[in-house]
PDB file of C-alpha atoms and ligand atoms in Angstrom:
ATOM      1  CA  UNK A  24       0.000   0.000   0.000  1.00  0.00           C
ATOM      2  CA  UNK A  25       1.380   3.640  -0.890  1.00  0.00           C
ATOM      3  CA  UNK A  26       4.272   2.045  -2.130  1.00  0.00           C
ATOM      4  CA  UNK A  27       5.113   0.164   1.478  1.00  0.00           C
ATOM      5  CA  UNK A  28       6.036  -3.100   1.995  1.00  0.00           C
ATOM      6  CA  UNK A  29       2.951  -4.604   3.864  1.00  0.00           C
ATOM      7  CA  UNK A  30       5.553  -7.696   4.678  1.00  0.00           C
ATOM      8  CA  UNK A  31       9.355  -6.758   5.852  1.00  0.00           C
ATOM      9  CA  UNK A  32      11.814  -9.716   6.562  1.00  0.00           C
ATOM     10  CA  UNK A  33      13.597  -7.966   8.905  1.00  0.00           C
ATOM     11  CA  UNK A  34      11.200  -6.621  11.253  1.00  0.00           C
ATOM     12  CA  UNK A  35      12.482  -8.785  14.293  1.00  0.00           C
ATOM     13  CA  UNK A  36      16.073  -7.085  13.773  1.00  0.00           C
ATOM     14  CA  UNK A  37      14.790  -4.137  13.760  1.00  0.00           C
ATOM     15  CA  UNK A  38      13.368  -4.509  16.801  1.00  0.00           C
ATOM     16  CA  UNK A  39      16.042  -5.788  18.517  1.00  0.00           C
ATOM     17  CA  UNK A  40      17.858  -3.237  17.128  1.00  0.00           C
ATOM     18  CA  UNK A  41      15.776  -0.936  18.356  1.00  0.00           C
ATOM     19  CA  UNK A  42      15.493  -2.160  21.946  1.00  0.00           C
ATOM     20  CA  UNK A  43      19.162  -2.051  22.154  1.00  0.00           C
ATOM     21  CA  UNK A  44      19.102   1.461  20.919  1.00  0.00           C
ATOM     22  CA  UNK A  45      16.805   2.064  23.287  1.00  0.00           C
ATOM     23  CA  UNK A  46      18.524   0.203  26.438  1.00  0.00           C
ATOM     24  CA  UNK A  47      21.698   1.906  25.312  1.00  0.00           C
ATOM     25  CA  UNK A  48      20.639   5.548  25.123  1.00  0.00           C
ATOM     26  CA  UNK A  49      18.914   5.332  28.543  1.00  0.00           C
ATOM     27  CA  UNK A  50      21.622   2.954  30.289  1.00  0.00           C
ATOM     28  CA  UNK A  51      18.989   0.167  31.524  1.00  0.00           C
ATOM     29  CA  UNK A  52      19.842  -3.441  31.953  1.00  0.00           C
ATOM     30  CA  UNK A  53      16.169  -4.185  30.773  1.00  0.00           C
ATOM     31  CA  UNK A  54      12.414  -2.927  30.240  1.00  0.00           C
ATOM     32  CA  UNK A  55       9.848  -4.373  32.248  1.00  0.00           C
ATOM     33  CA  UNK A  56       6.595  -2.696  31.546  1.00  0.00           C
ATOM     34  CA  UNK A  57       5.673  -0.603  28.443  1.00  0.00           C
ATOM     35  CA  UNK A  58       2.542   1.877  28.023  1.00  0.00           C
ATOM     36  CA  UNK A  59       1.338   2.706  24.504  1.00  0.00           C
ATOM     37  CA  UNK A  60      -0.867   5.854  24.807  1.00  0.00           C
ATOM     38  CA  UNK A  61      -2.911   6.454  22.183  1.00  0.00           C
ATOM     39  CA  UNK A  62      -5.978   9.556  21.689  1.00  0.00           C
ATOM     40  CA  UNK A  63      -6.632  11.312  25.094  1.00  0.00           C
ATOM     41  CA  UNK A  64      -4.192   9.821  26.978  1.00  0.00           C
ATOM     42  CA  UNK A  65      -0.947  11.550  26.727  1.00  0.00           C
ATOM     43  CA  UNK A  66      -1.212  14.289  29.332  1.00  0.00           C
ATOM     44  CA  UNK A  67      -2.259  11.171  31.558  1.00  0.00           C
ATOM     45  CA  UNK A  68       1.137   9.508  31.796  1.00  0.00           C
ATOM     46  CA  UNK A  69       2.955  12.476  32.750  1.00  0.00           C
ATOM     47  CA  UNK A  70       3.790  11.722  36.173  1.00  0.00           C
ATOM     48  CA  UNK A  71       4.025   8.010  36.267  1.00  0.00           C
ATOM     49  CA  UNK A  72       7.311   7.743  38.138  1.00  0.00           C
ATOM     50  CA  UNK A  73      11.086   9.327  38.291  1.00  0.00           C
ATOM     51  CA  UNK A  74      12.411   9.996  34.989  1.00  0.00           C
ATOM     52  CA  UNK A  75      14.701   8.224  33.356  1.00  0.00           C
ATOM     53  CA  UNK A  76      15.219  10.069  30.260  1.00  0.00           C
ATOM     54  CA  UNK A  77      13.130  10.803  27.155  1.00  0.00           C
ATOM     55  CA  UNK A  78      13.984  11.323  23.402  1.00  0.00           C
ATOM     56  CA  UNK A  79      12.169  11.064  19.822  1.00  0.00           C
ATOM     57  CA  UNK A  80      10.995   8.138  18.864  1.00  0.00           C
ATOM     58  CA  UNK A  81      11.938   8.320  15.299  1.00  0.00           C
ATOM     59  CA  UNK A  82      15.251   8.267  16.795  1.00  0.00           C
ATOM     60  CA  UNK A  83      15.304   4.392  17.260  1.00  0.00           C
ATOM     61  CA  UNK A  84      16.096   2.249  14.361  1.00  0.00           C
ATOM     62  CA  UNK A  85      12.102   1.220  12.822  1.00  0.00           C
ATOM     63  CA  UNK A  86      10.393   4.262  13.897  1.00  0.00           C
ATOM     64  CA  UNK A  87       8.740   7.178  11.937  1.00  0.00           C
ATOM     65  CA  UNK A  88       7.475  10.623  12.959  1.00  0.00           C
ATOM     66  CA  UNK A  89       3.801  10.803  13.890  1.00  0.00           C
ATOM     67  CA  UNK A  90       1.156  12.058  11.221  1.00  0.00           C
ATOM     68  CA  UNK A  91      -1.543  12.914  13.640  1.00  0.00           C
ATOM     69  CA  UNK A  92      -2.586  16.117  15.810  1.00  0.00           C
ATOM     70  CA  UNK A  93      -3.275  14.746  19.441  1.00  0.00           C
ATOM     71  CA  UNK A  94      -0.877  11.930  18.729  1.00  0.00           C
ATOM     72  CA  UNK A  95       2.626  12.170  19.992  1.00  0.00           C
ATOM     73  CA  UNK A  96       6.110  10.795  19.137  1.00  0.00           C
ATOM     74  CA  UNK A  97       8.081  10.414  21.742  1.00  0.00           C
ATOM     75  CA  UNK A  98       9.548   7.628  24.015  1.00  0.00           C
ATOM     76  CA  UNK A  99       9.695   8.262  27.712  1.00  0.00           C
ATOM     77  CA  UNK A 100      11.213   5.626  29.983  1.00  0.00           C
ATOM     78  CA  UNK A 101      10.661   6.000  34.169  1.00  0.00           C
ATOM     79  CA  UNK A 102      11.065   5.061  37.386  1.00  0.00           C
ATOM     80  CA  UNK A 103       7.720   3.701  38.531  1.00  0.00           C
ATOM     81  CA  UNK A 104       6.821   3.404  42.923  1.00  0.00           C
ATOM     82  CA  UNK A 105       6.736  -0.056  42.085  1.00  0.00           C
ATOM     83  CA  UNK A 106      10.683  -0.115  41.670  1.00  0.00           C
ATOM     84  CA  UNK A 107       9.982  -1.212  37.458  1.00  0.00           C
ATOM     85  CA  UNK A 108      11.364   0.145  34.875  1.00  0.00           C
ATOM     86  CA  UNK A 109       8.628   0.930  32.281  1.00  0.00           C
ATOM     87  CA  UNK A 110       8.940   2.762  28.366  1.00  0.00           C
ATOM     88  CA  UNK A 111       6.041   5.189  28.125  1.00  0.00           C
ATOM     89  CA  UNK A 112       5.527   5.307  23.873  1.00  0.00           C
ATOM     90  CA  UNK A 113       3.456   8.978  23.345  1.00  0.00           C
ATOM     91  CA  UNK A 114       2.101   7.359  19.873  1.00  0.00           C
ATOM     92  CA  UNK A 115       1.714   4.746  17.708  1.00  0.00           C
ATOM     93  CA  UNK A 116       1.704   4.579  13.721  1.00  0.00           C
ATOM     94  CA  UNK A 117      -2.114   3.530  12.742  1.00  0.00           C
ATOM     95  CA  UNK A 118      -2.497   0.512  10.206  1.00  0.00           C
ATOM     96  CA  UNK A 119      -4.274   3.416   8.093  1.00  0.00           C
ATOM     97  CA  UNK A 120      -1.308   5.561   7.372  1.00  0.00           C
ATOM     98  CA  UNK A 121      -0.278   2.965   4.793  1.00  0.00           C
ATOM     99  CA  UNK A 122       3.676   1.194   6.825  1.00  0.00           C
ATOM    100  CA  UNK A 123       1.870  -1.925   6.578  1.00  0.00           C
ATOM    101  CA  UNK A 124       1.768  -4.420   9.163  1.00  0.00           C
ATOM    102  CA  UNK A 125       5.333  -4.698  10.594  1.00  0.00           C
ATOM    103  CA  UNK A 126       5.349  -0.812  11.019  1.00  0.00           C
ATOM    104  CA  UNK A 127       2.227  -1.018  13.014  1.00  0.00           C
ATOM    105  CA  UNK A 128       3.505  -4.052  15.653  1.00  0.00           C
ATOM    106  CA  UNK A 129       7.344  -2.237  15.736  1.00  0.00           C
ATOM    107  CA  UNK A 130       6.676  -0.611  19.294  1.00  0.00           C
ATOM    108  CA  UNK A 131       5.334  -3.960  20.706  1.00  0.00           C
ATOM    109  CA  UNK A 132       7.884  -5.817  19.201  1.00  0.00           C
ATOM    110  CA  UNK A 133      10.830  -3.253  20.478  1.00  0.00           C
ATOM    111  CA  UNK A 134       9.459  -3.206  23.792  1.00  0.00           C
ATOM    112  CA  UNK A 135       9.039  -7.012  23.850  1.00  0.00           C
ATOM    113  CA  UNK A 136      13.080  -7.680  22.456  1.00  0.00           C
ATOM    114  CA  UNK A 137      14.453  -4.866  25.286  1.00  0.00           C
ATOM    115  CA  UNK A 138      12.813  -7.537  27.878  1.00  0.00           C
ATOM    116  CA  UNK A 139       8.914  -5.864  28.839  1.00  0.00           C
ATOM    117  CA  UNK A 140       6.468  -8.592  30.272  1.00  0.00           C
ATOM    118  CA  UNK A 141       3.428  -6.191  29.941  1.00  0.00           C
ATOM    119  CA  UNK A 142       2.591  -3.993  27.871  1.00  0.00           C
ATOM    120  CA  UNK A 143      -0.605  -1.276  28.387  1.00  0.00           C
ATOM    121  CA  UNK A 144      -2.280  -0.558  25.637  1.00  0.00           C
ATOM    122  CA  UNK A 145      -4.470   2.515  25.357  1.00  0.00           C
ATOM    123  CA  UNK A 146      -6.687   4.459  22.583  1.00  0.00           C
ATOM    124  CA  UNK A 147      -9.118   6.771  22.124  1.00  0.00           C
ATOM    125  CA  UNK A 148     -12.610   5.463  20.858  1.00  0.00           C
ATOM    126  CA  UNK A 149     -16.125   5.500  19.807  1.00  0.00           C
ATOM    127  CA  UNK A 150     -18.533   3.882  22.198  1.00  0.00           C
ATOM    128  CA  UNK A 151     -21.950   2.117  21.293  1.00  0.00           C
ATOM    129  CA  UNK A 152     -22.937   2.034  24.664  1.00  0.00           C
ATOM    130  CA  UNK A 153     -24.964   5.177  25.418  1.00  0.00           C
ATOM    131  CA  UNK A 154     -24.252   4.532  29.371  1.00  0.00           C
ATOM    132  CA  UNK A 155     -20.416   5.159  28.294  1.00  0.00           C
ATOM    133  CA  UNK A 156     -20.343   8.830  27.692  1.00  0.00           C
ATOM    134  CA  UNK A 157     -17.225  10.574  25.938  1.00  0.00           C
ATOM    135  CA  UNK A 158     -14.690  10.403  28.911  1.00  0.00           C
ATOM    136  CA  UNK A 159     -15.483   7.117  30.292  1.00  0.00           C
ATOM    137  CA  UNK A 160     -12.746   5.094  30.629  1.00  0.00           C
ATOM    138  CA  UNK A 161     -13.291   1.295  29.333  1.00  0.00           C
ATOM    139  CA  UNK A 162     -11.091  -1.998  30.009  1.00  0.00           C
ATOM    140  CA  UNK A 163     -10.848  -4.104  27.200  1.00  0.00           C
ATOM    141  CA  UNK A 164     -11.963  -7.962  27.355  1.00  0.00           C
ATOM    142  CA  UNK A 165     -11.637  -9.071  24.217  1.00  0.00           C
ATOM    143  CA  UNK A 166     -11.354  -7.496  20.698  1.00  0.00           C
ATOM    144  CA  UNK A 167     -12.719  -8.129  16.930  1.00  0.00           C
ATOM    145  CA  UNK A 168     -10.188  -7.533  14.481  1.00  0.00           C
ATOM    146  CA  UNK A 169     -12.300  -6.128  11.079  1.00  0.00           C
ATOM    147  CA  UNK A 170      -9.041  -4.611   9.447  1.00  0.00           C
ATOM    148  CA  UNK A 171      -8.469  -8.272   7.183  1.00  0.00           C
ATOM    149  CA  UNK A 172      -4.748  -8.159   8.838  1.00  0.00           C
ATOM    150  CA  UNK A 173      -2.643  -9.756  10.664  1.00  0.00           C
ATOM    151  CA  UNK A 174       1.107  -9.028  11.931  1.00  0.00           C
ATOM    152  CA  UNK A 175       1.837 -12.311  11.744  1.00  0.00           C
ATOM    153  CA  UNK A 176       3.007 -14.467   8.799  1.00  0.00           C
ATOM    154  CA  UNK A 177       3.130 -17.827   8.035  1.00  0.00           C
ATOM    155  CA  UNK A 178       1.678 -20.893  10.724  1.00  0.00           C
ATOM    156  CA  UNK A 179       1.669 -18.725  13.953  1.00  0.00           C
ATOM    157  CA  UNK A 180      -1.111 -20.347  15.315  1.00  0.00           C
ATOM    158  CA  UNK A 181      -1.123 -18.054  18.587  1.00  0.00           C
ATOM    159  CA  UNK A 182      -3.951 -18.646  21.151  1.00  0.00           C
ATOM    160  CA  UNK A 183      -6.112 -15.656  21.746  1.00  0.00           C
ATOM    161  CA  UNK A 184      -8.572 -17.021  24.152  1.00  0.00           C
ATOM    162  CA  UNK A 185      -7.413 -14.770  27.011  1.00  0.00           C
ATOM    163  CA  UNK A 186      -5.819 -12.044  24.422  1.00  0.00           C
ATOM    164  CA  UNK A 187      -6.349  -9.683  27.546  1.00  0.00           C
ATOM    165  CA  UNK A 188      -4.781 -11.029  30.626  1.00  0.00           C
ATOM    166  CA  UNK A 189      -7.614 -11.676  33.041  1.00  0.00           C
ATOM    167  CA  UNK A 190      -4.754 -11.201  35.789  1.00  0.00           C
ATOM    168  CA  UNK A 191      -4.673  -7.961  34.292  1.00  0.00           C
ATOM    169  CA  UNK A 192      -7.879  -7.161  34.665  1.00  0.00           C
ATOM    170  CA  UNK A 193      -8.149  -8.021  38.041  1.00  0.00           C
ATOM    171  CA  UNK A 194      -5.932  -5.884  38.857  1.00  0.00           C
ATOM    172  CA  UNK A 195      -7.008  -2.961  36.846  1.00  0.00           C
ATOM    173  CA  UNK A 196     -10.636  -3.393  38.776  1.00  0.00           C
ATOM    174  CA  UNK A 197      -8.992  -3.092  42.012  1.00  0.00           C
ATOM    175  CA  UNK A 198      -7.209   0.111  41.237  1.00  0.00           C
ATOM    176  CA  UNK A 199     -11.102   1.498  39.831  1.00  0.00           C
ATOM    177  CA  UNK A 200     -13.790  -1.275  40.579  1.00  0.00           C
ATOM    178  CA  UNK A 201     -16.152   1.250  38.857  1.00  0.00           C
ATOM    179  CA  UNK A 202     -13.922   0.226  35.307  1.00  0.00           C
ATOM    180  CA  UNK A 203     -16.875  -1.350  32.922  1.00  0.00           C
ATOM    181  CA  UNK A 204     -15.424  -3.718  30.238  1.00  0.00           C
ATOM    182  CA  UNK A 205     -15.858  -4.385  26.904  1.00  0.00           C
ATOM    183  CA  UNK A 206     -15.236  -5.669  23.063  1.00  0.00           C
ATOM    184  CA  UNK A 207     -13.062  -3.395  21.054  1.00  0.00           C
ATOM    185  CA  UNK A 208     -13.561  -3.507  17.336  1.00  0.00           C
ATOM    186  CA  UNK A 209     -10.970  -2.325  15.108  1.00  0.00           C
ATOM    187  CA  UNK A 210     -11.822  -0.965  11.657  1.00  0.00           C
ATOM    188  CA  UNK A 211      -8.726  -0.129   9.200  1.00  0.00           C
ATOM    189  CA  UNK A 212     -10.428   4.022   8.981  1.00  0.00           C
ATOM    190  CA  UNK A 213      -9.032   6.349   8.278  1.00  0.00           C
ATOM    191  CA  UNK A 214     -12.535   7.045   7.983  1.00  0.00           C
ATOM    192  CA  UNK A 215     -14.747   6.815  10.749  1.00  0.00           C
ATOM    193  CA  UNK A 216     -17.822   4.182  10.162  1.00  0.00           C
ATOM    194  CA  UNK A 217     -21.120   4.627   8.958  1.00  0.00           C
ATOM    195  CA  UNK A 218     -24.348   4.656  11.440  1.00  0.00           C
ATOM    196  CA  UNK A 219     -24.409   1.084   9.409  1.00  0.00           C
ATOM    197  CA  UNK A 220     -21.355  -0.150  10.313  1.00  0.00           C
ATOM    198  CA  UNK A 221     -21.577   0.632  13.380  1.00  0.00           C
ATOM    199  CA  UNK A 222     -24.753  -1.289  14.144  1.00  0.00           C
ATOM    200  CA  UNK A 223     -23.223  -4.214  12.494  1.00  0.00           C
ATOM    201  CA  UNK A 224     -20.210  -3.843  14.885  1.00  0.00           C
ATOM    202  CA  UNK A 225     -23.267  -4.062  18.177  1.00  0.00           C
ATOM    203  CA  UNK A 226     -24.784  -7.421  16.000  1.00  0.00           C
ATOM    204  CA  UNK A 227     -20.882  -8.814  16.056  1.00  0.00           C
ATOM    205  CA  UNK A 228     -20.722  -8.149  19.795  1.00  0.00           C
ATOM    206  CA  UNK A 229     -18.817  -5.266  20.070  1.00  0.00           C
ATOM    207  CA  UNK A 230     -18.947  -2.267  22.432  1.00  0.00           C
ATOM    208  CA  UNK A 231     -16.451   0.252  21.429  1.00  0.00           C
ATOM    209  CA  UNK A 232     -14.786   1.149  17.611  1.00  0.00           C
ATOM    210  CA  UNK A 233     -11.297   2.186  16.908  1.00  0.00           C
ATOM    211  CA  UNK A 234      -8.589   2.213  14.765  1.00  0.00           C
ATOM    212  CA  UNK A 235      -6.170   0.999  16.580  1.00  0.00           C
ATOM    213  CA  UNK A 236      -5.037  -1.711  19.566  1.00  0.00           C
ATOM    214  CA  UNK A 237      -5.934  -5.415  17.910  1.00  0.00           C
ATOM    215  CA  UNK A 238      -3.171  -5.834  15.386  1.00  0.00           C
ATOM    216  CA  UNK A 239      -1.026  -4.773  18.600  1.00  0.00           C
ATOM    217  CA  UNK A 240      -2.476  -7.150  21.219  1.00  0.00           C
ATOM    218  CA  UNK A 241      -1.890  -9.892  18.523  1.00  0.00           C
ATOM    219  CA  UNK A 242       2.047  -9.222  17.795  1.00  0.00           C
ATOM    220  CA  UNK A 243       2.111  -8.605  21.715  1.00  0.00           C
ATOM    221  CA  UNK A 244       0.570 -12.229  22.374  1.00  0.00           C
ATOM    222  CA  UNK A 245       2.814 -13.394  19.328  1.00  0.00           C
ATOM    223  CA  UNK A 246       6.070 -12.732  21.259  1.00  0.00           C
ATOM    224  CA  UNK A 247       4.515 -13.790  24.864  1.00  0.00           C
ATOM    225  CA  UNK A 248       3.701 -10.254  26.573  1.00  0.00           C
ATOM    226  CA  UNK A 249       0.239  -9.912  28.595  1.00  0.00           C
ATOM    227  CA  UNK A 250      -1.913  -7.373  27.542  1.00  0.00           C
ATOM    228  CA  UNK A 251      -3.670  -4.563  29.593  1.00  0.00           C
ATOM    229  CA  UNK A 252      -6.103  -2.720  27.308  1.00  0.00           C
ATOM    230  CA  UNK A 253      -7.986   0.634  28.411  1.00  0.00           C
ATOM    231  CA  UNK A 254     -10.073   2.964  26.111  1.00  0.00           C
ATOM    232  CA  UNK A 255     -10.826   6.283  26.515  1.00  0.00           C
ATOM    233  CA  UNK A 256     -14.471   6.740  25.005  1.00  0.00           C
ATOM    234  CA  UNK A 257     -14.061  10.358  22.761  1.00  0.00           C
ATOM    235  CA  UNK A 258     -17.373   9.909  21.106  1.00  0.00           C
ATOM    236  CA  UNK A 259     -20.604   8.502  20.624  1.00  0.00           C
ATOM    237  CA  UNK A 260     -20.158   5.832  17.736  1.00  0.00           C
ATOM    238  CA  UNK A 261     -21.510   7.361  14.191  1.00  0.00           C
ATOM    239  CA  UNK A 262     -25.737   6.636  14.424  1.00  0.00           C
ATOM    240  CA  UNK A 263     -25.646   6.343  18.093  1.00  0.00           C
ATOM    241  CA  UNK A 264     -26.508   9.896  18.962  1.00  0.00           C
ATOM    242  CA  UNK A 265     -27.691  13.245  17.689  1.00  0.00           C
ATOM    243  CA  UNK A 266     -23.858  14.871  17.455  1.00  0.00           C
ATOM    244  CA  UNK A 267     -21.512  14.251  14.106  1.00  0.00           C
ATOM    245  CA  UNK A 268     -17.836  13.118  14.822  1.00  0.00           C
ATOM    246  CA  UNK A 269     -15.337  15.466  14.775  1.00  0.00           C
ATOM    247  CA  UNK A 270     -11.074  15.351  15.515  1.00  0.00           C
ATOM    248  CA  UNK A 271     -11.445  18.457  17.870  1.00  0.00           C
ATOM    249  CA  UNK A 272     -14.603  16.564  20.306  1.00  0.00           C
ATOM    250  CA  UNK A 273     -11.692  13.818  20.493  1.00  0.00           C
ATOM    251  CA  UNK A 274      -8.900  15.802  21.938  1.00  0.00           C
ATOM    252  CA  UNK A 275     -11.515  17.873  23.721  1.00  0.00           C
ATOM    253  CA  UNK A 276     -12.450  14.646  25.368  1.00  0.00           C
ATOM    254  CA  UNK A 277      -9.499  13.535  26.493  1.00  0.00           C
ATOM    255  CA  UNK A 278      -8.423  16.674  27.731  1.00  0.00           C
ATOM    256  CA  UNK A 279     -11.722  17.115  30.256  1.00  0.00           C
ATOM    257  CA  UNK A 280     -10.602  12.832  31.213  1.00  0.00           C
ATOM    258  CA  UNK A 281      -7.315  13.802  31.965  1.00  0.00           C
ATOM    259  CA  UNK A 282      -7.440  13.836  35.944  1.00  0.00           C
ATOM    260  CA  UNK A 283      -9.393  10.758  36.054  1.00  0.00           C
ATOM    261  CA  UNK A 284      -7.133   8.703  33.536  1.00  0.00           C
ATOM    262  CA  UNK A 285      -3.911   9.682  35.279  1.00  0.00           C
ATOM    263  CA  UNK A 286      -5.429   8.809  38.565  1.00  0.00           C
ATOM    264  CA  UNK A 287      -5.661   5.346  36.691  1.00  0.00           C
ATOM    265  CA  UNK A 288      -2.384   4.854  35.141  1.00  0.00           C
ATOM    266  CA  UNK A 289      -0.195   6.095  38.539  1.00  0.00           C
ATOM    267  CA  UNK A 290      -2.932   3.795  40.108  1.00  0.00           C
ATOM    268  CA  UNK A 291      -1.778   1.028  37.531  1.00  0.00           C
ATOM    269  CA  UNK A 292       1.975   1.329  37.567  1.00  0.00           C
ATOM    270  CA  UNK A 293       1.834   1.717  41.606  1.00  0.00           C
ATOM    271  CA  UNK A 294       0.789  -2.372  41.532  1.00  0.00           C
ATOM    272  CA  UNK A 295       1.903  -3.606  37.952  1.00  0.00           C
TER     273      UNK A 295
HETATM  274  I1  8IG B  23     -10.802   8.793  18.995  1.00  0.00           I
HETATM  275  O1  8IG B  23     -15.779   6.585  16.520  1.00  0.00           O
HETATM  276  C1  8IG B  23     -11.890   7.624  17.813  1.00  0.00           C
HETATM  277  N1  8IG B  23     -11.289   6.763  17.022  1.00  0.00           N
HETATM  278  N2  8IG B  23     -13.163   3.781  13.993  1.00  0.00           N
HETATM  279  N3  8IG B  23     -14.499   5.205  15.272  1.00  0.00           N
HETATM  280  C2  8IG B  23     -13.270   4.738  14.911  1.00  0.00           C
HETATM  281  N4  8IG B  23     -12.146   5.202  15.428  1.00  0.00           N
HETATM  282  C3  8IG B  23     -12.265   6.162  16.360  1.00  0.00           C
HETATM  283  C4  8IG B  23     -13.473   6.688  16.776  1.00  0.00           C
HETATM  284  C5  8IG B  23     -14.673   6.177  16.201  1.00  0.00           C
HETATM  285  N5  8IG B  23     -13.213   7.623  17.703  1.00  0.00           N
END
């Protein structure tokens, strides 16, 4: 697509390149958490323990400069009050900007080869589920993949039964029992869905849509990491209420959620 290999040979030496880069420049033995933030969340990891260091992540062999507004590019690594070592990635490349797969699963897979057991994912969303208002925070439980993509290749029959660690969750519910969960669906966008789609994403059994997260949680499962997923609902899903989507209601969103999904994440990496 666009010219970009969808498949690239290499991709697990880039990684590991990457992570080395990465353990190098910041003079750690080892990762052993990593949070992905995706729409909403940035300002939310900004005090998430004792700073380590920070730099671009389009320095690191793999990586490319972010395309989006609201969606950063840089790699943090802390400190947490947990004593852990954890990378803190400020954005993600999307399946839609056209890297292809491998460009999409890099972060995990860097994370992953510099020695992370678990890995946070989080994104910004559209909810079905008129009881989850924009700036309700939602834990994942399982996902529907709808982009006709995988980051794998070849027989990698990986199990995806429990493709969010139910440890996880646990956990995640005792740092805000109030948490609701529920199925993420990811469409390839860039587009957002029609009122149609969207009702055939409630039929398939999912709660919240998104661009994002699945192809992740796959190449994260792939290499053996457990999987925390959060959503940040931004917006009602296209159909399900009176208001049209629109890029500024999504950073808007996050923005007015930022107390309450920093509370979270502190609450998270206190106990991870
Ligand atoms: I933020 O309503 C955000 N990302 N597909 N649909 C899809 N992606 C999204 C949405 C949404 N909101």
């Amino acid at each position: 697509m666009n010219g970009h290999p969808t498949v690239d040979p290499t991709a697990f030496e880039t990684a590991a390149a990457a992570a080395a880069a990465l353990k190098d420049r910041f003079g750690i033995p080892a990762l052993d958490l990593a949070l992905v933030l995706g729409s909403g969340w940035s300002s939310a990891a900004d005090d998430l323990g004792e700073p380590l260091g920070a730099c671009d992540l389009a320095d690191l062999p793999g990586f490319t400069a972010p395309v989006v507004a609201g969606h950063g590019g840089a790699l943090r690594v802390v400190r947490t009050p947990a004593g852990k070592v954890a990378a803190i990635l400020t954005g993600r490349t999307h399946f839609y900007e056209g890297r292809g797969v491998d460009a999409v699963a890099h972060g995990v897979r860097t994370v992953a080869a510099a020695g992370a057991s678990t890995l946070l994912l989080t994104n910004g969303c559209g909810s079905l589920n008129p009881e989850w208002p924009p700036g309700q925070p939602v834990l994942l439980k399982d996902h529907i993949n709808l982009t006709g993509e995988t980051p794998l290749r070849g027989a990698t029959f990986v199990d995806l039964s429990e493709a969010y660690a139910p440890r996880l969750r646990e956990i995640a519910r005792t740092v805000d029992p109030t948490l609701p969960e529920g199925v993420y669906v990811q469409f390839r966008g860039p587009q957002y869905e029609t009122p149609a789609e969207v009702r055939m994403a409630g039929i398939l059994g999912g709660d919240l849509v998104g661009m994002s997260t699945t192809l992740e949680t796959i190449a994260a499962r792939a290499v053996g990491l457990e999987v925390l997923g959060l959503s940040l609902v931004t917006n009602a899903a296209a159909g399900t209420s009176d208001e049209l989507l629109d890029h500024a209601e999504v950073i808007e969103a996050g923005r007015a959620a930022a107390p309450r999904l920093a509370a979270l994440l502190r609450g998270l990496v206190e106990v991870l």
